[in-house]
Amino acid sequence: MSAVSERLPTFPWDKLEPYKKTAAAHPDGIVDLSVGTPVDPVPDLVQKALIDAADSPGYPTVWGTPALRDAITGWVERRLGARGVTHRHVLPIVGSKELVAWLPTQLGLGPGDRVAYPRLAYPTYEVGARLARAEYEVYDDPTTLDPEGLKLLWLNSPSNPTGRVLPKEELTRIVAWAREHRVLVFSDECYLELGWEADPVSVLHPDVNGGSLEGIVAVHSLSKRSNLAGYRAAFLAGDPAVLGPLLEIRKHGGMMTPAPTQAAVVAALGDDSHVREQRERYAARRTALRAALEGHGFRIEHSEASLYLWATRDESCWDTVAHLAELGILVAPGDFYGPAGERFVRVALTATDERVRAAAARL
């Protein structure tokens, strides 16, 4: 076990503990804008679906119920504009983080294979490559990478942590380049329904992929759009030639979404009204926090989508973390997401209205 753990970096969130203690000592309590975990209620119709499916004594299937696959294919076509999506084009997963962490291993990657991801990125892309003993590298423009040995290309739009959105034209160019060089593209689109100053587009849209899903897979999650982080509810959609073997591997590994969660996902994907209501909550919090941060001397970059503000005072991110902790506000240091973030902090919108008002008042 030690040999596996030694391949991994230090778990970054442990470094925040001293600052969390400082923030928690504030007389009015902590405002935690660091991790980005949902705080609003799970929609009633989703809770009802979960409860109605609570009597599920048998094993669920890895591929999910036909109703779940119907719900995913219908949503992918209705919301993302994809065409010709069948059950073979979709695969439920047990939350998106486990997929990101174990995908290189499940693809059979190893020493000599390369995994690439954005220069500022979710740390688990690197973790996945390390677990598989594959090589990894970051990019600003993936089409400048050497395609030799590049087996997996991660895209992330809207970006975590920056909120940057890749325009349709850029996605089209990247997909064409990847296909030319036979590089598999996985596009992490978990924040796609949270565009503010841009309208994010999926790699599954025919304007991007020319009507073919060959060589591309999109990753989607219900954690943020439907407040289902605690349910571990996510799915893949894309090339059946990729998803078919993954399904077989995941059957052997017992990677099954629990049956009540499957029922909850069917309900959540069939209802758009709760997503609009949640967006309105986040939009109001975003407006309040952005104005307060800018009034406090911060500059906000990108942040046109997602659940975060990418903010800087042009100083070390840890100096900023310490400064805000003294105000009882906890944020994530930008270097969690790569050295390029060393002068930024990531400020999450995932706090209650009351806590967001408190943060704005302190700033």
Coordinates of C-alpha atoms in Angstrom, one line a residue:
M1 CA 0.0 0.0 0.0
S2 CA 2.8 2.4 0.8
A3 CA 4.1 2.0 -2.7
V4 CA 0.8 3.2 -4.2
S5 CA 0.4 6.1 -1.7
E6 CA 4.0 7.3 -2.4
R7 CA 3.0 7.9 -6.0
L8 CA 0.6 10.6 -4.9
P9 CA 1.1 14.2 -3.9
T10 CA 0.2 15.5 -0.5
F11 CA -3.5 15.9 -0.2
P12 CA -3.8 19.6 -0.7
W13 CA -6.8 20.4 1.5
D14 CA -4.8 19.3 4.6
K15 CA -2.7 22.4 4.2
L16 CA -5.7 24.6 4.8
E17 CA -6.4 23.4 8.3
P18 CA -4.5 26.2 10.2
Y19 CA -6.3 28.8 8.2
K20 CA -9.6 27.1 8.8
K21 CA -9.0 27.3 12.5
T22 CA -8.3 31.1 12.2
A23 CA -11.4 31.7 10.2
A24 CA -13.5 29.6 12.6
A25 CA -12.4 31.9 15.5
H26 CA -14.1 34.9 14.0
P27 CA -16.8 36.2 16.4
D28 CA -19.5 35.7 13.8
G29 CA -18.2 32.3 12.6
I30 CA -16.6 31.0 9.5
V31 CA -17.7 31.6 6.0
D32 CA -16.3 28.6 4.1
L33 CA -15.9 29.4 0.4
S34 CA -13.1 26.9 -0.1
V35 CA -14.2 23.4 -1.1
G36 CA -17.3 24.3 -3.2
T37 CA -19.7 21.7 -1.7
P38 CA -23.4 22.4 -2.2
V39 CA -25.3 23.7 0.8
D40 CA -28.8 24.1 -0.6
P41 CA -31.6 21.5 -0.3
V42 CA -31.9 18.5 -2.6
P43 CA -35.0 19.2 -4.7
D44 CA -38.1 17.6 -3.3
L45 CA -38.9 15.6 -6.4
V46 CA -35.4 14.0 -6.2
Q47 CA -35.7 13.2 -2.6
K48 CA -39.1 11.6 -3.3
A49 CA -37.6 9.5 -6.1
L50 CA -34.8 8.3 -3.7
I51 CA -37.3 7.4 -1.0
D52 CA -39.6 5.6 -3.3
A53 CA -36.7 3.5 -4.5
A54 CA -35.3 2.9 -0.9
D55 CA -36.6 -0.7 -0.9
S56 CA -33.9 -2.0 -3.3
P57 CA -32.5 -5.2 -1.8
G58 CA -30.9 -6.5 -5.0
Y59 CA -27.6 -5.5 -6.6
P60 CA -27.9 -2.6 -9.1
T61 CA -26.3 -3.0 -12.5
V62 CA -23.2 -1.0 -13.5
W63 CA -24.9 0.1 -16.8
G64 CA -27.9 1.3 -14.8
T65 CA -31.6 0.7 -15.4
P66 CA -33.1 1.3 -18.9
A67 CA -35.0 4.2 -17.3
L68 CA -31.7 5.8 -16.2
R69 CA -30.2 5.3 -19.7
D70 CA -33.3 6.8 -21.2
A71 CA -33.0 9.8 -18.9
I72 CA -29.3 10.3 -19.8
T73 CA -29.7 10.0 -23.5
G74 CA -32.7 12.3 -23.5
W75 CA -30.9 14.9 -21.5
V76 CA -27.8 14.7 -23.6
E77 CA -29.9 15.3 -26.8
R78 CA -32.2 18.0 -25.2
R79 CA -29.6 20.0 -23.3
L80 CA -26.3 19.4 -25.1
G81 CA -27.7 19.2 -28.7
A82 CA -26.1 15.8 -29.3
R83 CA -27.7 13.6 -32.0
G84 CA -28.2 9.9 -32.4
V85 CA -27.4 9.1 -28.8
T86 CA -28.3 5.5 -27.8
H87 CA -27.8 3.5 -24.6
R88 CA -24.5 2.3 -26.1
H89 CA -23.3 6.0 -25.9
V90 CA -23.8 6.4 -22.1
L91 CA -22.5 5.0 -18.9
P92 CA -23.4 5.9 -15.3
I93 CA -20.5 6.5 -12.9
V94 CA -20.2 6.8 -9.1
G95 CA -19.6 10.5 -9.0
S96 CA -17.1 12.1 -11.5
K97 CA -14.1 12.1 -9.2
E98 CA -13.7 8.3 -9.1
L99 CA -13.8 8.3 -12.9
V100 CA -11.1 11.0 -13.2
A101 CA -8.9 9.2 -10.7
W102 CA -9.2 5.8 -12.1
L103 CA -9.7 6.4 -15.9
P104 CA -6.0 6.1 -16.9
T105 CA -5.8 2.8 -15.1
Q106 CA -9.1 1.5 -16.6
L107 CA -7.9 2.6 -20.1
G108 CA -4.8 0.4 -19.5
L109 CA -2.3 3.3 -19.6
G110 CA 1.0 2.9 -17.9
P111 CA 4.7 3.8 -18.1
G112 CA 5.5 5.5 -21.5
D113 CA 2.0 6.7 -22.0
R114 CA 1.2 10.4 -21.6
V115 CA -1.8 12.2 -20.1
A116 CA -2.3 15.9 -20.6
Y117 CA -4.5 18.4 -18.9
P118 CA -4.8 22.2 -18.6
R119 CA -2.1 24.2 -16.8
L120 CA -4.6 25.3 -14.2
A121 CA -6.7 22.2 -13.4
Y122 CA -8.5 20.0 -10.9
P123 CA -5.7 18.1 -9.1
T124 CA -7.2 14.7 -9.7
Y125 CA -6.2 14.6 -13.4
E126 CA -2.6 14.4 -12.2
V127 CA -3.6 11.8 -9.5
G128 CA -5.1 9.6 -12.1
A129 CA -2.0 9.6 -14.2
R130 CA 0.2 8.9 -11.2
L131 CA -2.0 6.0 -10.1
A132 CA -1.5 4.4 -13.5
R133 CA 2.2 5.2 -13.5
A134 CA 1.7 7.1 -16.7
E135 CA 3.5 10.4 -17.6
Y136 CA 1.6 13.6 -17.3
E137 CA 2.0 17.2 -18.5
V138 CA 0.1 20.4 -18.6
Y139 CA -0.8 22.6 -21.6
D140 CA -2.0 26.1 -22.6
D141 CA -3.1 24.9 -26.1
P142 CA -3.3 21.2 -26.4
T143 CA -2.7 21.3 -30.2
T144 CA 0.9 22.3 -29.4
L145 CA 1.6 19.1 -27.6
D146 CA 3.7 16.3 -29.1
P147 CA 1.1 13.7 -30.0
E148 CA 3.6 10.8 -29.8
G149 CA 2.5 8.6 -26.9
L150 CA -0.3 11.0 -25.9
K151 CA -3.1 8.7 -25.0
L152 CA -5.5 10.8 -23.0
L153 CA -6.3 14.5 -23.4
W154 CA -8.4 16.1 -20.7
L155 CA -10.4 19.2 -21.5
N156 CA -12.2 21.2 -18.8
S157 CA -14.8 23.8 -19.9
P158 CA -16.1 25.6 -17.9
S159 CA -12.8 25.3 -16.0
N160 CA -12.3 24.5 -12.4
P161 CA -10.7 26.7 -10.9
T162 CA -10.8 29.6 -13.3
G163 CA -14.3 29.5 -14.8
R164 CA -12.9 29.9 -18.3
V165 CA -15.1 28.7 -21.1
L166 CA -13.6 27.3 -24.4
P167 CA -15.4 28.8 -27.4
K168 CA -17.1 26.5 -29.8
E169 CA -14.4 27.3 -32.5
E170 CA -11.6 26.3 -30.1
L171 CA -13.3 23.1 -29.1
T172 CA -13.8 22.2 -32.8
R173 CA -10.2 22.8 -33.6
I174 CA -9.0 20.7 -30.6
V175 CA -11.3 17.8 -31.5
A176 CA -10.1 17.8 -35.1
W177 CA -6.5 17.8 -34.0
A178 CA -7.0 15.0 -31.5
R179 CA -8.7 12.9 -34.1
E180 CA -6.0 13.5 -36.7
H181 CA -3.4 12.2 -34.2
R182 CA -5.7 9.5 -32.7
V183 CA -5.7 11.0 -29.2
L184 CA -8.6 10.2 -27.0
V185 CA -10.4 13.2 -25.6
F186 CA -12.3 13.3 -22.3
S187 CA -14.1 16.6 -21.7
D188 CA -14.9 17.4 -18.1
E189 CA -18.1 19.4 -18.5
C190 CA -19.5 19.2 -14.9
Y191 CA -20.1 23.0 -14.7
L192 CA -21.7 23.3 -18.2
E193 CA -25.1 24.4 -16.9
L194 CA -23.5 27.3 -14.9
G195 CA -22.5 29.8 -17.6
W196 CA -22.8 33.4 -16.6
E197 CA -21.1 35.6 -19.2
A198 CA -20.6 32.8 -21.7
D199 CA -22.7 29.9 -23.0
P200 CA -20.6 26.8 -22.6
V201 CA -20.8 24.2 -25.4
S202 CA -20.3 20.4 -25.1
V203 CA -17.9 18.4 -27.3
L204 CA -21.0 16.3 -28.0
H205 CA -22.5 19.1 -30.0
P206 CA -22.5 18.3 -33.7
D207 CA -21.1 21.8 -34.5
V208 CA -18.0 20.7 -32.5
N209 CA -17.6 17.1 -33.6
G210 CA -19.1 17.1 -37.1
G211 CA -21.9 14.7 -36.1
S212 CA -19.6 11.9 -35.0
L213 CA -18.8 11.0 -31.4
E214 CA -15.7 9.0 -32.4
G215 CA -12.8 9.5 -30.0
I216 CA -14.6 11.8 -27.6
V217 CA -16.3 11.3 -24.3
A218 CA -18.0 14.0 -22.1
V219 CA -18.1 13.8 -18.3
H220 CA -21.2 15.2 -16.5
S221 CA -22.2 15.4 -12.9
L222 CA -25.4 16.2 -10.9
S223 CA -23.5 17.4 -7.9
K224 CA -23.7 21.1 -8.7
R225 CA -26.7 21.5 -10.9
S226 CA -29.0 19.4 -8.6
N227 CA -27.2 19.6 -5.3
L228 CA -26.5 15.8 -5.4
A229 CA -22.9 15.8 -4.3
G230 CA -23.9 13.5 -1.5
Y231 CA -25.6 11.1 -3.9
R232 CA -22.5 10.4 -6.0
A233 CA -24.4 10.8 -9.3
A234 CA -22.6 11.3 -12.6
F235 CA -22.3 9.8 -16.1
L236 CA -20.3 9.6 -19.3
A237 CA -21.6 10.1 -22.8
G238 CA -19.7 9.6 -26.1
D239 CA -17.9 7.0 -28.2
P240 CA -19.3 3.5 -27.6
A241 CA -15.9 2.0 -28.6
V242 CA -14.6 3.6 -25.5
L243 CA -17.6 3.2 -23.2
G244 CA -18.1 -0.5 -24.0
P245 CA -14.8 -1.7 -22.7
L246 CA -15.1 0.7 -19.7
L247 CA -18.4 -0.9 -18.9
E248 CA -16.9 -4.4 -18.9
I249 CA -14.0 -3.3 -16.7
R250 CA -16.4 -1.5 -14.3
K251 CA -18.6 -4.6 -14.1
H252 CA -15.6 -6.6 -12.8
G253 CA -14.8 -3.8 -10.4
G254 CA -18.3 -3.6 -9.0
M255 CA -18.5 0.2 -9.8
M256 CA -22.3 0.4 -9.4
T257 CA -24.4 3.5 -8.8
P258 CA -26.8 2.5 -6.0
A259 CA -30.3 1.8 -7.1
P260 CA -31.9 4.6 -5.1
T261 CA -29.4 7.1 -6.6
Q262 CA -30.2 5.8 -10.1
A263 CA -33.9 6.6 -9.5
A264 CA -33.0 10.0 -8.2
V265 CA -31.0 10.8 -11.3
V266 CA -33.9 9.9 -13.5
A267 CA -36.0 12.4 -11.6
A268 CA -33.3 15.1 -11.7
L269 CA -32.6 14.9 -15.4
G270 CA -36.2 15.0 -16.2
D271 CA -36.8 18.3 -14.5
D272 CA -35.3 21.6 -15.6
S273 CA -37.1 23.9 -13.2
H274 CA -35.0 23.1 -10.1
V275 CA -31.9 23.8 -12.2
R276 CA -33.1 27.3 -13.1
E277 CA -34.0 27.9 -9.4
Q278 CA -30.5 26.9 -8.3
R279 CA -28.9 29.0 -11.0
E280 CA -30.7 32.0 -9.7
R281 CA -29.4 31.4 -6.2
Y282 CA -25.8 31.1 -7.4
A283 CA -26.2 34.1 -9.7
A284 CA -27.3 36.3 -6.7
R285 CA -24.4 35.1 -4.6
R286 CA -22.0 35.6 -7.4
T287 CA -23.1 39.2 -7.9
A288 CA -22.7 40.0 -4.2
L289 CA -19.3 38.3 -3.8
R290 CA -17.8 39.7 -6.9
A291 CA -18.8 43.3 -6.0
A292 CA -17.5 42.8 -2.4
L293 CA -14.2 41.3 -3.6
E294 CA -13.6 44.0 -6.2
G295 CA -14.4 46.7 -3.6
H296 CA -11.8 45.1 -1.3
G297 CA -9.1 45.5 -4.0
F298 CA -9.3 42.1 -5.8
R299 CA -9.2 41.6 -9.5
I300 CA -11.4 38.9 -11.0
E301 CA -10.1 37.0 -14.1
H302 CA -12.1 34.7 -16.3
S303 CA -14.9 33.4 -14.1
E304 CA -17.4 33.7 -16.9
A305 CA -18.9 30.3 -15.8
S306 CA -18.8 27.7 -13.0
L307 CA -19.2 28.1 -9.2
Y308 CA -16.1 30.0 -8.5
L309 CA -14.5 33.5 -8.7
W310 CA -10.8 33.4 -9.7
A311 CA -9.5 36.4 -7.7
T312 CA -6.1 38.0 -7.1
R313 CA -4.5 40.9 -5.1
D314 CA -1.2 40.3 -7.0
E315 CA 0.4 38.6 -4.0
S316 CA 1.2 35.1 -2.9
C317 CA -2.0 33.1 -2.7
W318 CA -1.2 32.0 0.8
D319 CA -0.9 35.7 1.9
T320 CA -4.4 36.2 0.5
V321 CA -5.7 33.1 2.2
A322 CA -4.2 34.3 5.5
H323 CA -5.7 37.8 5.1
L324 CA -9.2 36.5 4.4
A325 CA -9.0 34.0 7.2
E326 CA -8.5 36.9 9.6
L327 CA -11.9 38.1 8.3
G328 CA -13.4 34.7 9.0
I329 CA -13.5 33.8 5.3
L330 CA -11.9 30.6 4.0
V331 CA -10.9 30.3 0.3
A332 CA -8.8 27.9 -1.7
P333 CA -5.2 28.9 -2.6
G334 CA -4.6 29.0 -6.4
D335 CA -1.5 26.8 -6.3
F336 CA -3.7 23.8 -5.4
Y337 CA -4.5 23.9 -9.1
G338 CA -1.0 24.2 -10.4
P339 CA 2.0 26.6 -10.0
A340 CA 0.4 29.1 -12.4
G341 CA -2.2 29.8 -9.8
E342 CA 0.3 30.9 -7.1
R343 CA -1.0 34.5 -7.0
F344 CA -4.8 33.7 -7.2
V345 CA -7.4 32.3 -4.9
R346 CA -10.5 30.4 -5.8
V347 CA -13.7 31.7 -4.1
A348 CA -16.7 29.4 -4.2
L349 CA -20.3 30.5 -4.5
T350 CA -21.4 27.5 -2.4
A351 CA -22.5 29.1 0.9
T352 CA -25.9 30.0 2.2
D353 CA -27.3 33.4 1.4
E354 CA -26.8 34.4 5.0
R355 CA -23.1 33.4 5.0
V356 CA -22.5 35.2 1.6
R357 CA -24.0 38.4 3.1
A358 CA -21.7 38.0 6.1
A359 CA -18.7 37.7 3.8
A360 CA -19.7 40.7 1.7
A361 CA -20.2 42.8 4.8
R362 CA -16.8 41.8 6.2
L363 CA -15.1 42.6 2.9

